Short mmCIF file of C-alpha atoms and ligand atoms in Angstrom, two decimals:
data_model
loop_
_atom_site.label_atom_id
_atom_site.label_comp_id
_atom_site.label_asym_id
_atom_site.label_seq_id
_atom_site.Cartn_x
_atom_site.Cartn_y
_atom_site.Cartn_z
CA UNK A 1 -19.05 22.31 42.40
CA UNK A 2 -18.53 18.75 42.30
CA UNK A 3 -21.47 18.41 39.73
CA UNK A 4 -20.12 20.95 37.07
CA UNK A 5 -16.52 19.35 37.30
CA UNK A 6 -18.20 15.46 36.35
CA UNK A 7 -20.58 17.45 33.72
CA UNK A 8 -17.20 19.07 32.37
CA UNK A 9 -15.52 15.52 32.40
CA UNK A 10 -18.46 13.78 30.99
CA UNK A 11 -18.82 16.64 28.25
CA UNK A 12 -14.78 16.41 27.32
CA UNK A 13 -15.05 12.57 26.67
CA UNK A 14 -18.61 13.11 24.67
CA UNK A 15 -15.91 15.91 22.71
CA UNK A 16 -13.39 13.75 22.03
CA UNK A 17 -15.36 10.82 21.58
CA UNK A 18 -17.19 12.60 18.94
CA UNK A 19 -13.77 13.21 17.02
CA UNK A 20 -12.69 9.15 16.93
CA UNK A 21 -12.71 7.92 13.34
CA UNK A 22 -15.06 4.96 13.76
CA UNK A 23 -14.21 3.42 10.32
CA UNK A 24 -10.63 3.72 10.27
CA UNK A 25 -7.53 1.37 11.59
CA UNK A 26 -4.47 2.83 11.04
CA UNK A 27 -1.92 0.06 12.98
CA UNK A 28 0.58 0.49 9.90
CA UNK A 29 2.33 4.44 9.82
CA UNK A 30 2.60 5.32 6.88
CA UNK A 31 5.80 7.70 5.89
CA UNK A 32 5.30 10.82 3.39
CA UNK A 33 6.52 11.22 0.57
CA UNK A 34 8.32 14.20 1.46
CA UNK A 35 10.50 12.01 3.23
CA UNK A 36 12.21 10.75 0.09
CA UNK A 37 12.09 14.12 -1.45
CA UNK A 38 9.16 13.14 -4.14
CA UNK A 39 8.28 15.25 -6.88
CA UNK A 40 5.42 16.82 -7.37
CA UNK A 41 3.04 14.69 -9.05
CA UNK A 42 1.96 15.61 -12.48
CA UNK A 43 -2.38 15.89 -13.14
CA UNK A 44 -3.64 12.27 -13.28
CA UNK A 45 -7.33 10.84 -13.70
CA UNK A 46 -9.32 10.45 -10.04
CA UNK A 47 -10.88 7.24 -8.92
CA UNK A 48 -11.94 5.84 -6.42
CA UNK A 49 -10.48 2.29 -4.76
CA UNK A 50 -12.91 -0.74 -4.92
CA UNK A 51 -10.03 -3.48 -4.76
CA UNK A 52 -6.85 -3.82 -3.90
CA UNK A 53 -3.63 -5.65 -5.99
CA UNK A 54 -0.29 -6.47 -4.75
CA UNK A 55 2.92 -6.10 -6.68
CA UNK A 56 6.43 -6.03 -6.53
CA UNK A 57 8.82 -3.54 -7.92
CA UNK A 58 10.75 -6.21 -10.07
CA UNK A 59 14.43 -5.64 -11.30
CA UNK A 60 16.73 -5.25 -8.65
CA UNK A 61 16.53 -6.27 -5.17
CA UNK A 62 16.48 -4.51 -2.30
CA UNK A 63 17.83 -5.63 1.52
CA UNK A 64 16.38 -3.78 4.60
CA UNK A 65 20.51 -2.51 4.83
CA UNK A 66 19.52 -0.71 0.89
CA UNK A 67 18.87 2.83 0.84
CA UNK A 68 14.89 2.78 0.01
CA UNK A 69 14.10 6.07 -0.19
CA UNK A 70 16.59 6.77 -2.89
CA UNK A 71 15.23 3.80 -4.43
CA UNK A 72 11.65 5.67 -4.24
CA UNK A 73 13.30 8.33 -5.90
CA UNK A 74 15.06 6.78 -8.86
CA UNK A 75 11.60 5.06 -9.32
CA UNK A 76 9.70 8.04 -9.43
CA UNK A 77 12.12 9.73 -11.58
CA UNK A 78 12.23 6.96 -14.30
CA UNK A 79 8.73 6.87 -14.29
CA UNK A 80 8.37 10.35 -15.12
CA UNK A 81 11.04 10.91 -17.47
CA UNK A 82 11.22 9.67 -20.99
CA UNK A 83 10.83 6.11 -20.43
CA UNK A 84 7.25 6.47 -19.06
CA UNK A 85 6.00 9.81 -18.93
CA UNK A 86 3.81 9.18 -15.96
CA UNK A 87 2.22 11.64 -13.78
CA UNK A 88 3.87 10.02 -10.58
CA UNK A 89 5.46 7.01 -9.20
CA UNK A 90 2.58 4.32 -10.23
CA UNK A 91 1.94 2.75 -6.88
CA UNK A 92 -0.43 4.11 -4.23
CA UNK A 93 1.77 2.60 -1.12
CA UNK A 94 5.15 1.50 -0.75
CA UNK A 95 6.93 -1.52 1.36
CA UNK A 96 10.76 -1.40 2.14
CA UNK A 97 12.57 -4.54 3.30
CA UNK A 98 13.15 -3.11 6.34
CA UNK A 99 8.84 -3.19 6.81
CA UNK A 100 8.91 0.68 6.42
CA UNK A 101 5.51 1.61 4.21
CA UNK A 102 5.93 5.11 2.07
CA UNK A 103 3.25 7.18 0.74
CA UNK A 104 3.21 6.78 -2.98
CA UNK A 105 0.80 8.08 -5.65
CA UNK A 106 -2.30 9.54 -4.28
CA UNK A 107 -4.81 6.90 -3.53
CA UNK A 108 -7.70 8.62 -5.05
CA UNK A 109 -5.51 8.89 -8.37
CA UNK A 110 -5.56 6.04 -10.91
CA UNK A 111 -2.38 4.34 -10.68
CA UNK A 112 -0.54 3.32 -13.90
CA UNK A 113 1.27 0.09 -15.67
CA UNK A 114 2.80 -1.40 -18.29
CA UNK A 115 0.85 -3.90 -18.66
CA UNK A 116 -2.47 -5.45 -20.06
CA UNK A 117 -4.82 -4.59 -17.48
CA UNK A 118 -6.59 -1.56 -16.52
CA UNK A 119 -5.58 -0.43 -12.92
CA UNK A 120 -9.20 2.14 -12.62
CA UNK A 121 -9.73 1.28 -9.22
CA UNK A 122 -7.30 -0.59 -8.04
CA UNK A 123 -4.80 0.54 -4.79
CA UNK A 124 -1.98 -0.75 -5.74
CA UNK A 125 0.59 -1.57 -2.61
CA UNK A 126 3.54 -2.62 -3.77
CA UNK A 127 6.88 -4.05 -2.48
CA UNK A 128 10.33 -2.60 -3.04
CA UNK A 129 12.72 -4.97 -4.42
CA UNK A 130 12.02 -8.43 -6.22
CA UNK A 131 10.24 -11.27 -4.66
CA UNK A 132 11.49 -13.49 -7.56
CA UNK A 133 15.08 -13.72 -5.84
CA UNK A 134 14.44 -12.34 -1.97
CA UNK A 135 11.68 -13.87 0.34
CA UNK A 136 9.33 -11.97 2.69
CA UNK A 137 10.22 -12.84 6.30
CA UNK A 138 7.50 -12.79 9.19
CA UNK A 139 7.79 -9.27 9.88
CA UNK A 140 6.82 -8.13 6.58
CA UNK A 141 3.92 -10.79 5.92
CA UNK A 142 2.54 -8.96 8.98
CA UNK A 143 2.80 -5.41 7.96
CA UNK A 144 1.34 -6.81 4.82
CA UNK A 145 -1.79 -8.62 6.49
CA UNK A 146 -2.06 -5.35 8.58
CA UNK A 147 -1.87 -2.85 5.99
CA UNK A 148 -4.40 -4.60 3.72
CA UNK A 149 -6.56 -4.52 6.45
CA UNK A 150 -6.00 -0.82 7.32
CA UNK A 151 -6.79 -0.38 3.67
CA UNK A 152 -10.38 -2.48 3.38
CA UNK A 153 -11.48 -0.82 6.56
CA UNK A 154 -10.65 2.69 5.09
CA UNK A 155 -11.76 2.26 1.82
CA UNK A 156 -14.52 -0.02 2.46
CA UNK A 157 -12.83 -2.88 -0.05
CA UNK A 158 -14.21 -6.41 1.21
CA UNK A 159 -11.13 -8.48 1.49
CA UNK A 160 -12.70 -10.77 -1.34
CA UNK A 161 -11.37 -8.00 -3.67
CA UNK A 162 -7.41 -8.52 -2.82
CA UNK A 163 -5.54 -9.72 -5.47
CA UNK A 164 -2.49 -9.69 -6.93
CA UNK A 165 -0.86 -8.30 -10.29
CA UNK A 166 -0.28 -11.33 -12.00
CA UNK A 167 -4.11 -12.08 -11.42
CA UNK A 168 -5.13 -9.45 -13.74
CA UNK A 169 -2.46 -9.90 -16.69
CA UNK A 170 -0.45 -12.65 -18.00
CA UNK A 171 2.41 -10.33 -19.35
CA UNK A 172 3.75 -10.55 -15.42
CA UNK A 173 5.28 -12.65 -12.70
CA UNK A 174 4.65 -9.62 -10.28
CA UNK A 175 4.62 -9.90 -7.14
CA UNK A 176 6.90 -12.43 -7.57
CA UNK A 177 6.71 -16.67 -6.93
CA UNK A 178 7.50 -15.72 -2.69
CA UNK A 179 4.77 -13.04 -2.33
CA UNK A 180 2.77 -15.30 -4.81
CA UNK A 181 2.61 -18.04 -2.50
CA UNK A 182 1.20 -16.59 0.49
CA UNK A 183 -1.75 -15.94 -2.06
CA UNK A 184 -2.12 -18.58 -4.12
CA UNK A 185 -2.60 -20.66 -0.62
CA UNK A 186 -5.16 -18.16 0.11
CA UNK A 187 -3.45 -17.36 3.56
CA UNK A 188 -3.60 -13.30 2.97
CA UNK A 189 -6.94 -12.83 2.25
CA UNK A 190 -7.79 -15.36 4.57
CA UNK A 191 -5.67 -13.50 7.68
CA UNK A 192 -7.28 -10.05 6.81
CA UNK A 193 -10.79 -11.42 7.04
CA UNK A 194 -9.84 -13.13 10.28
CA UNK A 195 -8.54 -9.53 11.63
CA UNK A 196 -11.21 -7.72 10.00
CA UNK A 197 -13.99 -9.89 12.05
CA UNK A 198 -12.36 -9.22 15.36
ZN1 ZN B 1 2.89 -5.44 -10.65
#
């Protein structure tokens, strides 16, 4: 009796052992989109992600007190209406002041800009607000670091491939002189490969 209850145990942990995603690290939730009542996203070209670039929204700021997920919405809806015409909001991942990350575009869609560069595989994370006039503080440097590492691990994206949007095009400031910093000093890239490694 004994026996078949430790071959039960020892079969359950094989089970469940079996089921843990071995190449994933998801320390950052993510929130849906249905949370800021998204609309459906119009048919947009697939790719895949093979590097990651950071930007900022631009334009207004935002304070972790500001309403984000109307924000989302007014983005999304400006995007897709007559200005833009894009299938969906352009980023693939969103990050309020408050440290909150939304779900954006689909990942495996091709994002979009206005701008001289050509986003095919690129996830682009991007922060509400504008990082010309606010500052990150720690809390969202680390949610940052952490999601950028989430991402490499999930996509496979060696954190050599980070970069930001003002790296690809001269027409932009994005992601803004604060965010700018913490990459120009080559502190990002060089926390994710620490956290990465352990
Ligand atoms: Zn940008």
């Amino acid at each position: 009796m004994k026996n078949s209850v430790a071959l039960f145990l020892m079969l359950a942990v094989a089970i469940w052992a079996h089921g843990q995603p071995t190449d994933r690290r998801d320390t950052v939730p993510i929130v849906p989109r249905s949370s800021w009542e998204a609309q459906p996203a119009k048919p947009f070209k697939q790719h895949v992600p093979v590097q990651i670039t950071v930007h900022h929204e631009g334009g207004k700021r935002l304070m972790p007190s500001d309403d984000a997920r109307q924000r989302l919405n007014n983005i999304q809806r400006w995007c897709m209406g007559p200005d833009r015409n894009w299938a969906d909001i352009p980023y693939h991942l969103l990050i309020a002041a408050d440290g909150t990350v939304y779900e954006g575009r689909n990942p495996l869609t091709m994002g979009e800009t206005n701008t001289d560069y050509d986003p095919t595989g690129h996830l682009l994370i991007c922060f509400l607000g504008n990082y010309n006039e606010q500052q990150l503080d720690e809390k969202l440097l680390q949610v940052l670091i952490d999601l950028l590492v989430d991402s490499c691990i999930k996509y496979k994206i060696s954190p050599t491939a980070i970069s930001t949007h003002r790296d690809h095009s001269q027409q932009t400031a994005c992601p803004g002189e604060d965010i700018y910093a913490y990459f120009k000093s080559g502190y990002v890239v060089d926390e994710v490969k620490e956290r990465m490694d352990n």
